[in-house]
C-alpha positions as semicolon CSV with decimal commas, in nm:
position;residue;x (nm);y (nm);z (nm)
1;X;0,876;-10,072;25,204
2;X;0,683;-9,955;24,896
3;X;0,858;-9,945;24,593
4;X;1,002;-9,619;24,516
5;X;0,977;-9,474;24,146
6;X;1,311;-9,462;23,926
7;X;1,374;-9,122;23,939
8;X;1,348;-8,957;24,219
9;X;1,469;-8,549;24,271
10;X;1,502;-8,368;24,626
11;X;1,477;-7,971;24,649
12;X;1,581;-7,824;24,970
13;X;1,482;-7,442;24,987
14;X;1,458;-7,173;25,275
15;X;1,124;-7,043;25,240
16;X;0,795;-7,075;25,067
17;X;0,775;-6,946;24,691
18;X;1,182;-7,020;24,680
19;X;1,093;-7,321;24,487
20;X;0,823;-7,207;24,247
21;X;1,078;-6,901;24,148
22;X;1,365;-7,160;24,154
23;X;1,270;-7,484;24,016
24;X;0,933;-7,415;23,916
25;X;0,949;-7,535;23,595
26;X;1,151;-7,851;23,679
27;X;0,909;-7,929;23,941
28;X;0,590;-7,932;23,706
29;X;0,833;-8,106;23,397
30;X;0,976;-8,409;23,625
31;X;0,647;-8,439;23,873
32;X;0,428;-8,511;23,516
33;X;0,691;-8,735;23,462
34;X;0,648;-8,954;23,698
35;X;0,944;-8,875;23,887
36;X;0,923;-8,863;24,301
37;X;0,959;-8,485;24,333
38;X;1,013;-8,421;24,719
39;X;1,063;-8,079;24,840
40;X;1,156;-7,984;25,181
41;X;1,137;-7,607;25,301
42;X;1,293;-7,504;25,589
43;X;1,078;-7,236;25,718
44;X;0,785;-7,125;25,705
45;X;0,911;-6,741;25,582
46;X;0,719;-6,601;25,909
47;X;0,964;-6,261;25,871
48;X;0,805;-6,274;25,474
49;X;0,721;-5,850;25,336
50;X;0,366;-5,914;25,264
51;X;0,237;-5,762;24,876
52;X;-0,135;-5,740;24,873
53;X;-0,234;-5,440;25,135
54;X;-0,564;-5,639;25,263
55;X;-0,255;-5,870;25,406
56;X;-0,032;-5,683;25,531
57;X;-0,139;-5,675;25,905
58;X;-0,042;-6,067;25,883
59;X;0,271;-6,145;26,063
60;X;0,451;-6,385;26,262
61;X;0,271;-6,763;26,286
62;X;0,008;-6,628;26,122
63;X;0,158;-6,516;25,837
64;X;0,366;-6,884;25,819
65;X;0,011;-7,017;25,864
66;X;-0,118;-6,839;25,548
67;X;0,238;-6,900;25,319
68;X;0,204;-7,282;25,434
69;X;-0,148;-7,240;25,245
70;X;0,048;-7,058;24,961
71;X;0,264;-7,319;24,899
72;X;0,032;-7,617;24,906
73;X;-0,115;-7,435;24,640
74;X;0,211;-7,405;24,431
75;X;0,231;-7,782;24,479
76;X;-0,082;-7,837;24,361
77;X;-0,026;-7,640;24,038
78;X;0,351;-7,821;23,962
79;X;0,143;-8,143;24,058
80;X;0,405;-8,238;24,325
81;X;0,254;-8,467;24,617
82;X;0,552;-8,474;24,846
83;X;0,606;-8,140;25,013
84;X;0,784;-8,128;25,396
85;X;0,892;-7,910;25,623
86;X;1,196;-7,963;25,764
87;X;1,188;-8,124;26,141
88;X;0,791;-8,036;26,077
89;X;0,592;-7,689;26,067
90;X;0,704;-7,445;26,285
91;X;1,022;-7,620;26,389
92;X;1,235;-7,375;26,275
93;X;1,176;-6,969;26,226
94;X;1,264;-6,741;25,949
95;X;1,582;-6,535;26,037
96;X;1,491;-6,223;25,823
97;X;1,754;-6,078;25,626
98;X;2,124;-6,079;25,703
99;X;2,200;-5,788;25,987
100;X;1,901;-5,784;26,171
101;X;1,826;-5,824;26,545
102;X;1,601;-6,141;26,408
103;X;1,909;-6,318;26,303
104;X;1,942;-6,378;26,729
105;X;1,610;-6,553;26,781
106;X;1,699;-6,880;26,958
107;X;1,423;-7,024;26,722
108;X;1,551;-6,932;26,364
109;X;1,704;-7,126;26,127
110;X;2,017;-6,955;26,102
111;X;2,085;-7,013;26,474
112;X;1,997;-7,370;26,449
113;X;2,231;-7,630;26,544
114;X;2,384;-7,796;26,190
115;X;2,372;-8,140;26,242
116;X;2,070;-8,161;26,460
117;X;1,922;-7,943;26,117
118;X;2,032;-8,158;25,921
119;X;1,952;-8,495;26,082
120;X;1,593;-8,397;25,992
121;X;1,692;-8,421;25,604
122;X;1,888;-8,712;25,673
123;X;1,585;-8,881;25,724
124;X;1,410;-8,745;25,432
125;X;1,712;-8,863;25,245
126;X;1,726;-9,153;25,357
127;X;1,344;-9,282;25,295
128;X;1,328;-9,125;24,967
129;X;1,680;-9,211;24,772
130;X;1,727;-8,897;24,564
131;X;1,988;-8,944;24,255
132;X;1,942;-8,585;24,240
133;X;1,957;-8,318;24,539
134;X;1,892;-7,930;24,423
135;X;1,973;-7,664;24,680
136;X;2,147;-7,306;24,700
137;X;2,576;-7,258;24,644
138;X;2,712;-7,140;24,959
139;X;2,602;-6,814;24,931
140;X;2,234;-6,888;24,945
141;X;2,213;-6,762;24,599
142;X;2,204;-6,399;24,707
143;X;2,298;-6,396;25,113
144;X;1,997;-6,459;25,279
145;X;2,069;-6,620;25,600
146;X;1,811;-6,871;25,548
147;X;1,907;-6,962;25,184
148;X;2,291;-6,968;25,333
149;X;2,184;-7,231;25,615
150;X;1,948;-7,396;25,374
151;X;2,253;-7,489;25,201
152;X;2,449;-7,568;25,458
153;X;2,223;-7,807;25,564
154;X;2,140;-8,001;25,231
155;X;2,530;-7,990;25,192
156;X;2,622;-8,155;25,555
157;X;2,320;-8,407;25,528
158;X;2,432;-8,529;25,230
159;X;2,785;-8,634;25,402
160;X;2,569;-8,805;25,648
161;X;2,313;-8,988;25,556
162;X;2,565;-9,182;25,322
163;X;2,751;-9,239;25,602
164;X;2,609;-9,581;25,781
165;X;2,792;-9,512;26,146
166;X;2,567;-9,201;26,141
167;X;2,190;-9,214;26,313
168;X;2,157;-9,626;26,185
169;X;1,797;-9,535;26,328
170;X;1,660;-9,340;26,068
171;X;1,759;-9,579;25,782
172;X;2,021;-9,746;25,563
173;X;2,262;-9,529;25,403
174;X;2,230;-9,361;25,091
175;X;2,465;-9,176;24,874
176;X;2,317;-8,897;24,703
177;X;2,455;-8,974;24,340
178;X;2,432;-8,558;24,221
179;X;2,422;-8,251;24,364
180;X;2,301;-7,957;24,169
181;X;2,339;-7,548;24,312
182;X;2,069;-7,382;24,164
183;X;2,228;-7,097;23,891
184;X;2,114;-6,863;23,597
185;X;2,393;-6,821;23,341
186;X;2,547;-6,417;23,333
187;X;2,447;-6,374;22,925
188;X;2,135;-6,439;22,950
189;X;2,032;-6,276;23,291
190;X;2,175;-6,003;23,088
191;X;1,973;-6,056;22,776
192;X;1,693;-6,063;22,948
193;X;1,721;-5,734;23,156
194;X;1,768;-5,567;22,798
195;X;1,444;-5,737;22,679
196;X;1,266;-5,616;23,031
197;X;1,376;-5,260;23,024
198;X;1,275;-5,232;22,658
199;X;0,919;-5,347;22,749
200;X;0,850;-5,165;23,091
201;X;0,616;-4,888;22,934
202;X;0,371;-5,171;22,932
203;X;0,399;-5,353;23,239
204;X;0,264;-5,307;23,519
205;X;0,632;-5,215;23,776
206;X;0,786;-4,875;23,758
207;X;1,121;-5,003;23,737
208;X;1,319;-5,266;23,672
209;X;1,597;-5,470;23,893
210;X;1,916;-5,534;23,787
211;X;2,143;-5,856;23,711
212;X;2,281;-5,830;24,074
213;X;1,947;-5,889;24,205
214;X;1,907;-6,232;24,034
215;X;2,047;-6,490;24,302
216;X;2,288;-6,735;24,141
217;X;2,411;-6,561;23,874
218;X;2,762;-6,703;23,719
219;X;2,977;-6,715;23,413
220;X;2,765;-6,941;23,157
221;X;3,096;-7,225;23,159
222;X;2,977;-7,278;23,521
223;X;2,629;-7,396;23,384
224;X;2,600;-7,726;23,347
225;X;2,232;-7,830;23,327
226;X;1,967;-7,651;23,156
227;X;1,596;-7,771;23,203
228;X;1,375;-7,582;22,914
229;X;1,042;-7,530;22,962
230;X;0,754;-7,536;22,728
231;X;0,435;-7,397;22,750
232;X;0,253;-7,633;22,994
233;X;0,570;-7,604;23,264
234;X;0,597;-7,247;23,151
235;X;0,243;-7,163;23,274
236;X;0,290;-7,415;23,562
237;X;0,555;-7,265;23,701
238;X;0,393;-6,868;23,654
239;X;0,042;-7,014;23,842
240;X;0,232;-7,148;24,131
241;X;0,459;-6,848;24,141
242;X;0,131;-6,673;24,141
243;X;0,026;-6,914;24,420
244;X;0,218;-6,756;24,672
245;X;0,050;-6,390;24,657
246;X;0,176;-6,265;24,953
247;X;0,550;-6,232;24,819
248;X;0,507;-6,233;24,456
249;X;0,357;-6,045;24,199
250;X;0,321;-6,228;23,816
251;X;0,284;-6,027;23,503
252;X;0,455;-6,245;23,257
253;X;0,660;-6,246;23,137
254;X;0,847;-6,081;23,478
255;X;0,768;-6,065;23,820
256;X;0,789;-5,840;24,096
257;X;0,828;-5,876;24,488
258;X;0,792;-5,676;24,783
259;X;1,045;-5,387;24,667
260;X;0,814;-5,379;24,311
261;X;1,127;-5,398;24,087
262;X;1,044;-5,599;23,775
263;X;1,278;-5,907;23,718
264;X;1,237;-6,176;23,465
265;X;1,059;-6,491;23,482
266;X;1,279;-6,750;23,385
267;X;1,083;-7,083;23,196
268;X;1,475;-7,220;23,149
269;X;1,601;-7,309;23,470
270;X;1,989;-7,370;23,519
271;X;2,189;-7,575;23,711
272;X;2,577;-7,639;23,776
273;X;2,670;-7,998;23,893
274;X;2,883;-7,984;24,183
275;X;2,884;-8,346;24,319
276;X;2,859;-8,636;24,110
277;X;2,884;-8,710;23,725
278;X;2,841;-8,447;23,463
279;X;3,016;-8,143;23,649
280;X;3,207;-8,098;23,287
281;X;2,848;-8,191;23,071
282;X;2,631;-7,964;22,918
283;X;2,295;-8,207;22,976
284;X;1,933;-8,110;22,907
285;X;1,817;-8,390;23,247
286;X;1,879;-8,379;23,583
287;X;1,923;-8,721;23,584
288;X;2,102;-8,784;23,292
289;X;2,468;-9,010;23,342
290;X;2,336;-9,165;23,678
291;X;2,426;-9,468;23,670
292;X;2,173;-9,716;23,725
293;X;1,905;-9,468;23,599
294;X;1,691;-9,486;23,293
């Protein structure tokens, strides 16, 4: 087995451009690093609104065709080598959002079977040893049904892959050390909108979003990591966002998708501890208080 490096973060998101608009920054700041950054995405966003009009007669696989392309390009501006789908391309549809007929397709995520879901990322887990797994709170962040299975998943295959009676074929065990949800603290989602609103004369959206639109938003004593960027993640993080031009649209420092409401671009990224040490910290590292890490 080749020697794995001694840090090593997993992200587990629903869709392309999740990750870039997520983690973007901590991607780009722990990849240069030398961290193992794996991400695993669970569709390929096939029910995605597309932006650019000159795209938007792409649908279906073709469209998950094109935001596969999309998000090899993000990777390649965060510099992040290890990039999976889960149970490989295709294997599982978008759902669409929460109410729709497209929530019954046999093939989407959200009507996949849990366990057999997450076996997929027990593997994953189990070759690459994360001290640190980063997914969605229960809510998906905002109620996606994607982002809501996403996390069920990363949540249940966690449980098993650290437990050894469980699928001994796809590796030893492995206890995930930390989980992290991914969050953005109330004040200064708020602080922000203020700044937006005060500069959207100049920018290039009509109007602006709201707080409630922001997924993950909580009361800042939930916060318990905070990753800040600086100007190489910073622009990182806005190329790969930029990347994935079907769904986003960059004109820092916001961004707009398909329903063209401005919303900030975050270059701190927040994160509350919810397995593991440092659920009471207030640390500036992912992987800071692991035991056994340096």
């Amino acid at each position: 087995m080749t020697e794995l490096p001694a840090r090593r973060l997993l992200l587990v998101h629903a869709h392309p451009d999740d990750e870039s608009i997520n983690n973007g920054v901590t991607m780009a700041r722990y990849a240069a690093e030398g961290a193992l950054v794996t991400l695993v995405t669970c569709t390929l966003g096939e029910r995605g609104e597309v932006i650019p009009p000159e795209l938007r007669h792409v649908g279906g696989a073709a469209l998950g065709a094109h935001r596969r392309q999309e998000l090899a390009a993000a990777m390649r501006e965060l510099g992040v080598e290890d990039a999976r789908l889960l149970g490989g391309a295709g294997r599982y549809q978008d759902s669409g959002m929460m109410g729709l007929a497209d929530n019954d397709d046999p093939d989407c995520l959200w009507q996949a079977d849990l366990d057999e879901a997450a076996g997929h990322l027990v593997a994953v887990i189990r070759e690459v040893r994360p001290q640190v797994l980063v997914t969605y709170d229960d809510n998906g962040g905002y109620g996606h049904p994607d982002h809501i299975k996403a996390h069920r998943i990363a949540m249940r295959a966690v449980d098993l892959a650290a437990d050894p009676a469980v699928r001994p074929d796809l590796g030893a065990p492995w206890d995930v050390p930390r989980v992290c949800w991914n969050r953005v603290p109330r004040s200064v989602a708020e602080a922000a909108f203020a700044r937006l609103r005060e500069d959207l004369p100049g920018l290039p959206f009509a109007k602006s979003a709201t707080v409630d639109d922001v997924p993950g938003v909580v009361a800042d004593e939930r916060i318990t990591v905070r990753i800040e960027g600086d100007r190489r993640t910073a622009a990182a993080k806005a190329a790969a966002m930029r990347a994935h031009a079907t769904q986003i649209e960059v004109a820092e420092p916001c961004f707009a998708l398909s329903n063209e409401l401005a919303q900030p671009l975050f270059t701190t990224e927040y994160y509350e501890v919810v397995r593991g040490p440092g659920a009471e910290a207030d640390l500036t590292d992912l992987f800071a208080g692991i035991e056994g890490v340096a």
